[in-house]
Every structure is written in structure tokens, then in C-alpha cells.
Amino acid sequence: MRYISRFVMVVLIFTLLGNSGQLNINIGGMEIKKFIEMVGKLTKKNILVSEDVKGKISFYLNNNKLDNDDLIPLLNAILETKKLTMINQGDYYEVIRSTEAPGKGLPIKRNRVQSDEGTMQTVIFKLNRANAGVMRTKIKSLLPKSAKVISFKSDNLLAVTAFPRTLKAIKQLIDTIENSDNKLTKVVPLRNAYVKNIFLNIQTMARTLFPQDIPSQRVTVMKDEASNSIILIGSRDNVSRLEEYVREMDVRGEDEDMQRMYVIPLKNSNVEDMEKILSKILPQMTDNVSMGTINAVSKGAKSAVPRTPRAVPTKKRKIKKAVIASDLERNALIVLANTAQIKNIKETIRVLDIEKPQVYIKAKIVEVNTNLASRIGVKYGLNGSAITSKGLFSILASSGAEPLEISSELMGFLNQGSTRTIYNSDGNPIGTETTSNFSFEEGIKQIFSIGLQLDLLKQNGAAQVLSEPSILCTNNKESTIYVGKTKSFLKNSQQSTQGNSNIINTYSREDIGITLKVKPRLSSNNKVSLEVETKIEDIEQGSGASTDRPTTIKRTVKTNAIVNNAETIILGGLIRTATGKSYTKVPILGDIPIIGQLFRSEAKEQEKTNVVIYLTPYIVEKSSDLVTLRKNLEELDSIQEKFNKIVLNELEKRRLGIIDEKTHVTFSTKPLLRAKGYSGVDSENYILDSATDIEIGEGSGIRSESVLETLERPSREIDLNSIDTEINPETGFEEVIY
């Protein structure tokens, strides 16, 4: 009866106040099921109650009144105290235990909390600054047992299932953390330690202490070597914590001055040369070094912007001198130095120990019989034009031979050159001109007149190639090529002191041959400066054959020249004269005694031999370029051989009187191949040392004036038979200008 009377009282109260839309509720000791039934009737909601829902509730509302819409939230609040909750299933509400609610498909909201009914729900929070995993650990202790929290690491999301008022508190906490931007910048001046010595340790410590995937927890560490300071940027608490470690490390480090042993291998440089360079620098590393800084700020200065402390030296200490030695076997430097010294030494080595350009030099040493060379033109009916490059090219062009095909890669190599500035009469630049190593007319790819000339001389016995050495030189380093043999010379002869008639001879070993010394130096604009010294030692024929005391002949050339990359220079003038007798007679009649003297003659002749040296430098920027260079040179040699065969066949036809119908050819004013001679005519392209041992007359050189003058005119047809060339008899082959 007691429960019935209480229920009737509550119903009467609701009924009396129902017309006004507001309720005044006072409940004491009512069963939960009865209260749920009452709320369902007042709100006209269907509520499903499980049989295991037990317990009683008491609720007293004094001054304030409730609206009809507040009954569902009130019921949820009352159920929450009993670890129960009510979830909206659409057409009805279901009362279940709070721990079972997350698995019942609660409504999901994103970054907002719906609190109209007060039922449990799931809210997903998107974290921009904080780490979701760390946040889940932090807020888990703030949630009731019925609530659930899950973090999604990849998307940095946090899902929380709880009652609305709990979710509101969690949202407020997350917003506070996300919106907090209280970063602090702290400059920590170092008084004892070097900032470069402890910077990496502080940076590593910051990464270890504070999560790097959480921007708000991250501490940025920077260094300022000018002021010897560490700069910390981050939250106030984290910066203060890290600053303590910086202070602990800012102590006088005796190990900073302690010298240690370092072994530094060199990759490209010579260890002895590097040691000489560094030995001149090491004394500058032994001065007194200032240590420590203080914050120097002007008194009375006020500013809203914080200033970076200025470093002021407080004390000095003596630094021990670094010691350096060479390990020739390993091509390495052994250094005894402290931390600061070894850093400077390593930086210097890094800059100097780089791959250096080299110069690949092809040399050809040829001995020419000038007497025979002057007769070749007569033999082939060319009046000497055969030994000029233009004369040779004239023969090839008139033969109607097919052009020799050259690969595009090789053509690029042949056409590379240098660019020079062109000036007008007032000295002002008006443009640039690119000069190629080899010049071609369109459709004409026949080159190599120099090689053809040598081949022609060799076939006629006028030239002999003594040596064709090649050498790879380091920039500004002298290289030597020696070709020859060692011969014994009688130095002393005396009779034995043992009382017999034996003769004791003393011999010395001497080198007889050709010595070529070259010292290349790379200049600007793709040019090479060559210091060349050539020495030829030989034994005079017929001298000292029986006494072992022959007469030796020494010929020397020493000069300097500046040439373009892949450009040929010619050195000559190493002339040797041999005197002999020649006999001329009429067959049969010249052999008759006494009378035969009328039909034979005897005369003295001088035979001159001249040694000519061809030098062609090629710049090799790096070692890998050497393979490409050799490949191109091999292709050049192959084309040279084909070129020589075509022209020499045409020469032989002319000598035998076999003349093709095509006797005219069109020339161009551009020379086919530019190879500079020794006489110094083309002073714009190379320079000769004034101290050279050979003197050449101003008018020296084999000249073909009519050919040169004709080629200077506009292109037209030229009759080879009408060209009259001449040879200057006072000069040698070495002075040919191509």
C-alpha cells in the first residue's frame, strides 16, 4: 500500500502541472522499473526494460521545474548512477548496462557532442598537434569504467564512447591541448665548451627525450658558432628540461685539447706534396684560443624583442701544435691533432684532394732525308706540291674518290675547339668566333694530310719513323720518354802491373738514343702550355770503329709553346750532315782501263738528315675520359690508313701517266687541316719561347705561293697542272707550315 500511495502522489503532481508544460518531481525510494514506466507514459516513448534491471532511486527537485523534454535526459542521468544507460533504437529505447552499450551500435559524431537525450554516444576527435596514442593514455584515467577510448595511429584519430557530459569534458581538454601554442625560444650561451663539440649530443638528446611525432612536444635545437651558443625552441617545460642538460655539458672539456691520432688516406693527391702544403698551415693553428662567452647587453637597453647574447672572450689557453707525417706505402697522412685542428685539416684535404686533369700527349719522331724529300715532287711530276698538305688534298680531290665516313661521335671530337672574342678597330668586342681543331667543308671528310705526307716520304725512302711514343702526363709535372740503347765506351786503357803484356781497359756505359721531356700546364680557354726538351745522341758513322772511342753527335731542342687542345705542333732543325763520294759511269765504257776515266766521274756529296718531332696534346679532364679518347684516336688511325691508300694510288697513276678525265676540282678557302709548324708564322695560335736553340730565317718554310694565293680567292675550278709550286732549297722539311 505504501508504494501504491507514493506512485499515486507522483502521478497527481504530474497531472496537476501537466497543463503548464512544466513538472515538479520529488521521488523517494521508487523502483527503477516503475520510474521508467512513468517516464514512458509522460513522454509517450516506448521503453524496453530487461528483467535484470533492479534497484530504487530517489530524486528531489525543490525550486526549479522540469520541462517535458527533460525527462529522457533525467532518466539517463538516474540510470547512469546504477551503471545503466538507455540507447535509442529508433522506434523505442532500450535500457541496458553501460558496459554493454559500446557494442550496441551507438550513434557516432565527429568532433561534436550531442547532449539532447543524454544517451551514450561515440565521438571521433581529429588531433592536429597532439599524438593520438599519447592522448589516449592520458585521458583513459579520466573516464568512468563504462566509457571506452580507442586511438588510430595512422590517421591520428581518437574515438571516445561515453555519456555526453564526459564527452564534453574530454573535448574541452583536447581543445585546450590542441590550441596551446606557448613555444619558447631560449638562447643558452656556452662559457666553457665549444658549441660545435656538444651540438650533436644535445640534438640527439632532444630527439630521445621528446617524441618527434608530436609537434607540441618536439624541441628544435640550433647552434650559433659566432656567439658560441645553443638555441632551443619548444614548449616551456621541455626547453627548461633540456637547458639543464646543456648546462651540465658546458664544463671545461680537457679532452677537447687532447690530441688524438688520425689516419687520412688520400685518393688523388701525392701524400708528400699534401704534407708540404699542410706543414705551412699548421703553425697558424697554435695560437692562443679564446674560450667562454658572457652575455653582453648594454645597460639601460630596453626592448620588447629578446636579443641574442654577444660572445665576449673571458680567458685564453695555449693549444698544442698539430703534428703531421706521411705514409708513402698507403698514400695516407698520419695526423696528431685536437678536435678543432683535425676539422680544419680534413676540410683542407677535402678541397685539395680532388681528381686533377691530365694531358695525353701523342708524339711522333721522324728522321727525314732532305735530299730525297726534295726529289719526290719531281718523281711524281708535281714540282714539289706533293709535300704540302694542300697539294696532297688536290690530288685526292681530283681522283673522284668517295668521302671517308666518320662517326658522329668522332666528328664531335674533331670539331671541338675554343672560342675567342672578336674586337673592332676601336678595341670594343663585337662578337665571338669558335675555332675548331679540324675544319671541314660540307660534304668533305677527307683529312690527315700530315699522316699522308709521312707515309709518302716513307714509301720513297725519304723518311723513317724512329719512335711513336704516347705518354699520359699530370698537369704541371715533367714526363720523360727515352728511346735508345746503352753502349760501352772505352774510358781508360793501361798495361797490367803484374809484369805481363796484358792491357786493362776501363769502359763506361752511355745512353745513346732519343730523350723527350715534356712538361704540360693547362691554361685557360682549353689551351695547353708545353715545355719541350728534345735530345738526340748518336754515334758518327765511321768514327772510332777499331779503337772503341767513337765520336758522338748530340742535337738538342728546348722550347715553350701554347697550343689548343688536340692541336699538333712540329719541332725540327735537328740536322745531321754526312759527307760521302758518288761514282757515275757509262756502262762497259767506264770499266775500260785508262780510257774508262773519260766515261766515269767521282764527286763528293753531302747528305742531310733532319729529325722532326710531332706533338699533339689532348686534355683529359677525368680518368674515365681516357677510354673515349683512345677509342677516337683508334678510329682516326683507321681512317688515316684508308686516306693514305687512296691518295698514294692516285700518285702512282700520275707517275705512270694514267690520268683520269676529271682534271679539275673546286677548292674552298678554308684549309682542311690546321697543324701548326715550328717557324712561328701563325703567332695567334701558338707561342714559341724566344730562348729556343734553333734559329730559323724569316723566309724559311716550303712555300707554294701560287696555291696559297689561289685558295685565298673565292671558290672556283682550279687546274692542277697550271699550279706551279716551288721549294726553298735553304730550308728543311721540319719547317713546313700546314
Tab-separated table of C-alpha atoms in Angstrom, residues 366-649:
chain	number	residue	atom	x	y	z
A	366	VAL	CA	110.639	11.080	-87.772
A	367	GLU	CA	114.039	11.219	-89.441
A	368	VAL	CA	113.847	12.764	-92.925
A	369	ASN	CA	116.457	12.689	-95.661
A	370	THR	CA	116.082	16.180	-97.078
A	371	ASN	CA	117.877	15.296	-100.313
A	372	LEU	CA	115.423	12.515	-101.122
A	373	ALA	CA	112.435	14.523	-99.906
A	374	SER	CA	113.189	17.309	-102.370
A	375	ARG	CA	113.136	14.848	-105.274
A	376	ILE	CA	109.710	13.347	-104.560
A	377	GLY	CA	107.854	16.133	-106.349
A	378	VAL	CA	109.938	15.600	-109.474
A	379	LYS	CA	109.314	11.842	-109.326
A	380	TYR	CA	105.545	12.295	-109.357
A	381	GLY	CA	105.542	15.315	-111.671
A	382	LEU	CA	104.172	17.673	-109.018
A	383	ASN	CA	107.065	20.144	-108.756
A	384	GLY	CA	107.137	19.706	-105.000
A	385	SER	CA	103.459	20.296	-104.349
A	386	ALA	CA	103.105	16.756	-103.079
A	387	ILE	CA	104.773	17.644	-99.809
A	388	THR	CA	102.315	20.367	-98.937
A	389	SER	CA	99.001	19.472	-97.369
A	390	LYS	CA	97.041	21.442	-99.962
A	391	GLY	CA	98.901	19.774	-102.800
A	392	LEU	CA	98.104	16.353	-101.378
A	393	PHE	CA	94.466	17.242	-100.939
A	394	SER	CA	94.364	18.490	-104.536
A	395	ILE	CA	95.391	15.057	-105.765
A	396	LEU	CA	92.805	13.307	-103.602
A	397	ALA	CA	90.012	15.636	-104.671
A	398	SER	CA	90.808	15.194	-108.355
A	399	SER	CA	90.728	11.406	-108.028
A	400	GLY	CA	86.965	11.454	-107.524
A	401	ALA	CA	87.225	9.122	-104.518
A	402	GLU	CA	84.266	8.592	-102.220
A	403	PRO	CA	84.326	10.564	-98.958
A	404	LEU	CA	85.525	8.664	-95.895
A	405	GLU	CA	82.669	8.337	-93.423
A	406	ILE	CA	83.385	9.408	-89.854
A	407	SER	CA	81.119	8.601	-86.910
A	408	SER	CA	79.147	11.457	-85.332
A	409	GLU	CA	80.945	10.881	-82.025
A	410	LEU	CA	84.336	11.273	-83.673
A	411	MET	CA	83.174	14.294	-85.656
A	412	GLY	CA	82.216	15.979	-82.399
A	413	PHE	CA	85.683	15.248	-81.086
A	414	LEU	CA	87.383	16.611	-84.214
A	415	ASN	CA	85.270	19.755	-84.356
A	416	GLN	CA	85.703	20.723	-80.715
A	417	GLY	CA	87.740	23.856	-80.201
A	418	SER	CA	87.969	27.134	-78.364
A	419	THR	CA	86.040	30.401	-78.523
A	420	ARG	CA	87.744	33.784	-78.775
A	421	THR	CA	86.360	37.330	-78.692
A	422	ILE	CA	86.482	39.485	-81.850
A	423	TYR	CA	87.224	43.212	-81.427
A	424	ASN	CA	86.698	46.121	-83.825
A	425	SER	CA	89.246	48.801	-84.663
A	426	ASP	CA	88.288	50.746	-81.513
A	427	GLY	CA	89.041	47.783	-79.289
A	428	ASN	CA	85.381	47.063	-78.464
A	429	PRO	CA	84.112	43.454	-78.545
A	430	ILE	CA	81.724	42.804	-81.442
A	431	GLY	CA	81.233	39.043	-81.189
A	432	THR	CA	82.881	35.680	-80.726
A	433	GLU	CA	84.469	33.146	-83.042
A	434	THR	CA	84.757	29.417	-82.409
A	435	THR	CA	87.873	27.778	-83.801
A	436	SER	CA	87.737	24.016	-84.401
A	437	ASN	CA	90.714	21.711	-84.132
A	438	PHE	CA	89.925	20.369	-87.587
A	439	SER	CA	87.954	22.285	-90.208
A	440	PHE	CA	85.659	20.685	-92.769
A	441	GLU	CA	83.688	21.894	-95.754
A	442	GLU	CA	80.186	20.470	-96.032
A	443	GLY	CA	80.345	17.002	-97.606
A	444	ILE	CA	84.146	16.785	-97.351
A	445	LYS	CA	85.516	14.443	-94.686
A	446	GLN	CA	88.966	13.703	-96.125
A	447	ILE	CA	91.624	14.786	-93.654
A	448	PHE	CA	95.007	13.726	-92.289
A	449	SER	CA	97.367	15.362	-94.788
A	450	ILE	CA	100.232	15.218	-92.297
A	451	GLY	CA	99.963	11.456	-91.906
A	452	LEU	CA	99.727	11.060	-95.666
A	453	GLN	CA	102.834	13.149	-96.188
A	454	LEU	CA	104.838	10.978	-93.806
A	455	ASP	CA	103.585	7.817	-95.486
A	456	LEU	CA	104.598	9.195	-98.881
A	457	LEU	CA	108.080	10.033	-97.634
A	458	LYS	CA	108.483	6.601	-96.027
A	459	GLN	CA	107.491	4.739	-99.197
A	460	ASN	CA	110.110	6.662	-101.148
A	461	GLY	CA	112.846	6.086	-98.573
A	462	ALA	CA	112.970	9.747	-97.559
A	463	ALA	CA	111.644	9.292	-94.033
A	464	GLN	CA	111.997	6.829	-91.211
A	465	VAL	CA	109.797	6.816	-88.110
A	466	LEU	CA	112.176	6.451	-85.188
A	467	SER	CA	109.531	6.263	-82.476
A	468	GLU	CA	105.814	6.869	-81.857
A	469	PRO	CA	105.549	7.146	-78.069
A	470	SER	CA	102.457	8.223	-76.135
A	471	ILE	CA	102.511	9.447	-72.582
A	472	LEU	CA	99.905	10.487	-70.007
A	473	CYS	CA	101.178	13.493	-68.055
A	474	THR	CA	99.985	15.076	-64.850
A	475	ASN	CA	99.323	18.783	-65.042
A	476	ASN	CA	102.468	20.829	-64.363
A	477	LYS	CA	104.613	17.694	-63.883
A	478	GLU	CA	107.525	16.796	-66.131
A	479	SER	CA	107.390	13.496	-68.025
A	480	THR	CA	110.237	11.846	-69.906
A	481	ILE	CA	110.327	9.485	-72.875
A	482	TYR	CA	113.588	7.727	-73.750
A	483	VAL	CA	114.117	5.568	-76.834
A	484	GLY	CA	117.579	4.148	-77.453
A	485	LYS	CA	120.232	1.770	-76.201
A	486	THR	CA	123.166	1.700	-73.817
A	487	LYS	CA	126.613	1.420	-75.437
A	488	SER	CA	130.060	0.775	-73.958
A	489	PHE	CA	132.735	3.435	-74.478
A	490	LEU	CA	136.436	2.962	-73.779
A	491	LYS	CA	137.266	5.256	-70.905
A	492	ASN	CA	140.820	4.255	-69.967
A	493	SER	CA	143.479	1.784	-71.131
A	494	GLN	CA	146.654	0.792	-69.249
A	495	GLN	CA	149.178	-2.024	-69.118
A	496	SER	CA	148.958	-4.588	-66.365
A	497	THR	CA	151.276	-4.132	-63.366
A	498	GLN	CA	151.763	-7.905	-62.973
A	499	GLY	CA	154.765	-7.900	-65.317
A	500	ASN	CA	152.960	-9.384	-68.285
A	501	SER	CA	151.896	-7.673	-71.502
A	502	ASN	CA	148.159	-7.674	-70.758
A	503	ILE	CA	146.235	-4.453	-71.367
A	504	ILE	CA	143.496	-3.457	-68.913
A	505	ASN	CA	140.644	-1.447	-70.456
A	506	THR	CA	138.052	0.519	-68.481
A	507	TYR	CA	134.659	1.094	-70.109
A	508	SER	CA	131.746	3.370	-69.279
A	509	ARG	CA	128.118	2.753	-70.241
A	510	GLU	CA	126.439	5.634	-72.053
A	511	ASP	CA	122.851	6.045	-73.236
A	512	ILE	CA	122.591	6.617	-76.965
A	513	GLY	CA	119.150	7.486	-78.306
A	514	ILE	CA	116.311	9.992	-78.170
A	515	THR	CA	115.161	11.688	-74.972
A	516	LEU	CA	111.946	13.712	-74.969
A	517	LYS	CA	110.969	15.703	-71.883
A	518	VAL	CA	107.541	17.326	-71.765
A	519	LYS	CA	106.003	19.425	-69.002
A	520	PRO	CA	102.381	20.365	-69.794
A	521	ARG	CA	100.477	23.074	-67.980
A	522	LEU	CA	96.772	23.667	-68.545
A	523	SER	CA	95.891	27.235	-69.433
A	524	SER	CA	92.579	28.996	-69.855
A	525	ASN	CA	90.346	28.665	-72.928
A	526	ASN	CA	91.135	24.968	-73.430
A	527	LYS	CA	94.816	25.592	-74.173
A	528	VAL	CA	97.930	23.676	-73.142
A	529	SER	CA	101.322	25.213	-72.440
A	530	LEU	CA	104.136	22.796	-73.297
A	531	GLU	CA	107.723	22.957	-72.107
A	532	VAL	CA	109.538	20.644	-74.503
A	533	GLU	CA	113.152	19.493	-74.444
A	534	THR	CA	114.416	17.036	-77.050
A	535	LYS	CA	117.869	15.495	-77.033
A	536	ILE	CA	119.173	13.151	-79.750
A	537	GLU	CA	122.520	11.401	-79.210
A	538	ASP	CA	124.063	9.271	-81.922
A	539	ILE	CA	127.411	7.881	-82.996
A	540	GLU	CA	129.043	9.434	-86.024
A	541	GLN	CA	129.309	6.876	-88.757
A	542	GLY	CA	132.829	5.526	-89.308
A	543	SER	CA	134.332	7.121	-86.184
A	544	GLY	CA	136.354	5.074	-83.715
A	545	ALA	CA	135.228	1.722	-85.010
A	546	SER	CA	138.523	-0.019	-84.131
A	547	THR	CA	139.548	1.863	-81.005
A	548	ASP	CA	136.178	1.772	-79.187
A	549	ARG	CA	136.370	5.524	-78.948
A	550	PRO	CA	133.678	6.713	-81.337
A	551	THR	CA	132.613	10.287	-81.843
A	552	THR	CA	129.101	11.062	-80.605
A	553	ILE	CA	126.727	13.619	-82.048
A	554	LYS	CA	124.267	15.452	-79.812
A	555	ARG	CA	121.324	17.504	-81.093
A	556	THR	CA	119.066	19.410	-78.692
A	557	VAL	CA	115.879	21.444	-78.917
A	558	LYS	CA	114.364	23.251	-75.930
A	559	THR	CA	111.296	25.423	-76.361
A	560	ASN	CA	107.926	26.501	-74.979
A	561	ALA	CA	104.661	26.552	-76.911
A	562	ILE	CA	100.995	27.255	-76.193
A	563	VAL	CA	98.589	25.243	-78.327
A	564	ASN	CA	94.907	24.418	-78.382
A	565	ASN	CA	93.614	21.089	-77.200
A	566	ALA	CA	94.207	18.365	-79.858
A	567	GLU	CA	96.350	20.704	-81.974
A	568	THR	CA	99.634	19.464	-83.473
A	569	ILE	CA	102.935	21.302	-83.190
A	570	ILE	CA	106.016	20.412	-85.239
A	571	LEU	CA	109.569	20.747	-83.935
A	572	GLY	CA	112.548	20.434	-86.280
A	573	GLY	CA	116.000	21.662	-87.089
A	574	LEU	CA	117.882	18.672	-85.631
A	575	ILE	CA	120.000	18.316	-88.777
A	576	ARG	CA	122.938	15.969	-89.287
A	577	THR	CA	125.188	16.228	-92.340
A	578	ALA	CA	127.086	13.221	-93.753
A	579	THR	CA	129.754	13.607	-96.484
A	580	GLY	CA	130.401	10.826	-98.998
A	581	LYS	CA	131.546	10.094	-102.517
A	582	SER	CA	129.392	9.252	-105.515
A	583	TYR	CA	130.527	7.488	-108.673
A	584	THR	CA	128.910	7.890	-112.092
A	585	LYS	CA	129.962	5.910	-115.173
A	586	VAL	CA	128.849	4.789	-118.605
A	587	PRO	CA	128.201	1.066	-118.610
A	588	ILE	CA	131.015	-1.045	-120.142
A	589	LEU	CA	132.954	2.000	-121.357
A	590	GLY	CA	133.558	3.223	-117.855
A	591	ASP	CA	135.234	-0.075	-116.926
A	592	ILE	CA	137.952	0.110	-119.628
A	593	PRO	CA	141.401	0.757	-118.039
A	594	ILE	CA	142.864	4.214	-118.577
A	595	ILE	CA	140.377	5.172	-121.305
A	596	GLY	CA	137.488	4.443	-118.967
A	597	GLN	CA	138.317	7.532	-116.894
A	598	LEU	CA	136.779	9.563	-119.691
A	599	PHE	CA	133.460	7.771	-119.172
A	600	ARG	CA	133.240	7.902	-115.365
A	601	SER	CA	133.243	10.652	-112.740
A	602	GLU	CA	133.683	10.916	-108.984
A	603	ALA	CA	132.131	13.616	-106.825
A	604	LYS	CA	131.662	14.443	-103.145
A	605	GLU	CA	128.087	14.665	-101.832
A	606	GLN	CA	126.567	15.878	-98.593
A	607	GLU	CA	123.547	14.058	-97.253
A	608	LYS	CA	121.392	15.922	-94.725
A	609	THR	CA	119.086	14.118	-92.340
A	610	ASN	CA	116.626	16.072	-90.252
A	611	VAL	CA	114.734	14.826	-87.199
A	612	VAL	CA	111.170	16.164	-86.995
A	613	ILE	CA	109.025	15.794	-83.873
A	614	TYR	CA	105.227	15.967	-83.958
A	615	LEU	CA	103.476	16.592	-80.631
A	616	THR	CA	99.697	16.535	-80.134
A	617	PRO	CA	98.328	17.170	-76.608
A	618	TYR	CA	94.837	16.042	-75.551
A	619	ILE	CA	93.277	17.304	-72.325
A	620	VAL	CA	91.837	14.517	-70.150
A	621	GLU	CA	89.530	16.087	-67.562
A	622	LYS	CA	88.972	12.841	-65.674
A	623	SER	CA	90.282	9.300	-65.898
A	624	SER	CA	87.095	7.944	-67.457
A	625	ASP	CA	87.579	10.271	-70.464
A	626	LEU	CA	90.775	8.437	-71.401
A	627	VAL	CA	88.849	5.424	-72.714
A	628	THR	CA	86.781	7.622	-75.044
A	629	LEU	CA	89.893	9.463	-76.227
A	630	ARG	CA	91.726	6.267	-77.121
A	631	LYS	CA	88.683	4.969	-78.966
A	632	ASN	CA	88.544	8.149	-81.059
A	633	LEU	CA	92.267	8.021	-81.782
A	634	GLU	CA	91.981	4.408	-82.944
A	635	GLU	CA	89.234	5.434	-85.343
A	636	LEU	CA	91.427	8.272	-86.590
A	637	ASP	CA	94.263	5.834	-87.328
A	638	SER	CA	91.900	3.572	-89.274
A	639	ILE	CA	90.642	6.454	-91.417
A	640	GLN	CA	94.230	7.685	-91.894
A	641	GLU	CA	95.178	4.338	-93.395
A	642	LYS	CA	92.273	4.446	-95.875
A	643	PHE	CA	93.063	8.058	-96.740
A	644	ASN	CA	96.714	7.282	-97.483
A	645	LYS	CA	95.823	4.348	-99.698
A	646	ILE	CA	93.504	6.427	-101.892
A	647	VAL	CA	95.958	9.280	-102.427
A	648	LEU	CA	99.056	7.144	-102.942
A	649	ASN	CA	97.253	5.113	-105.577
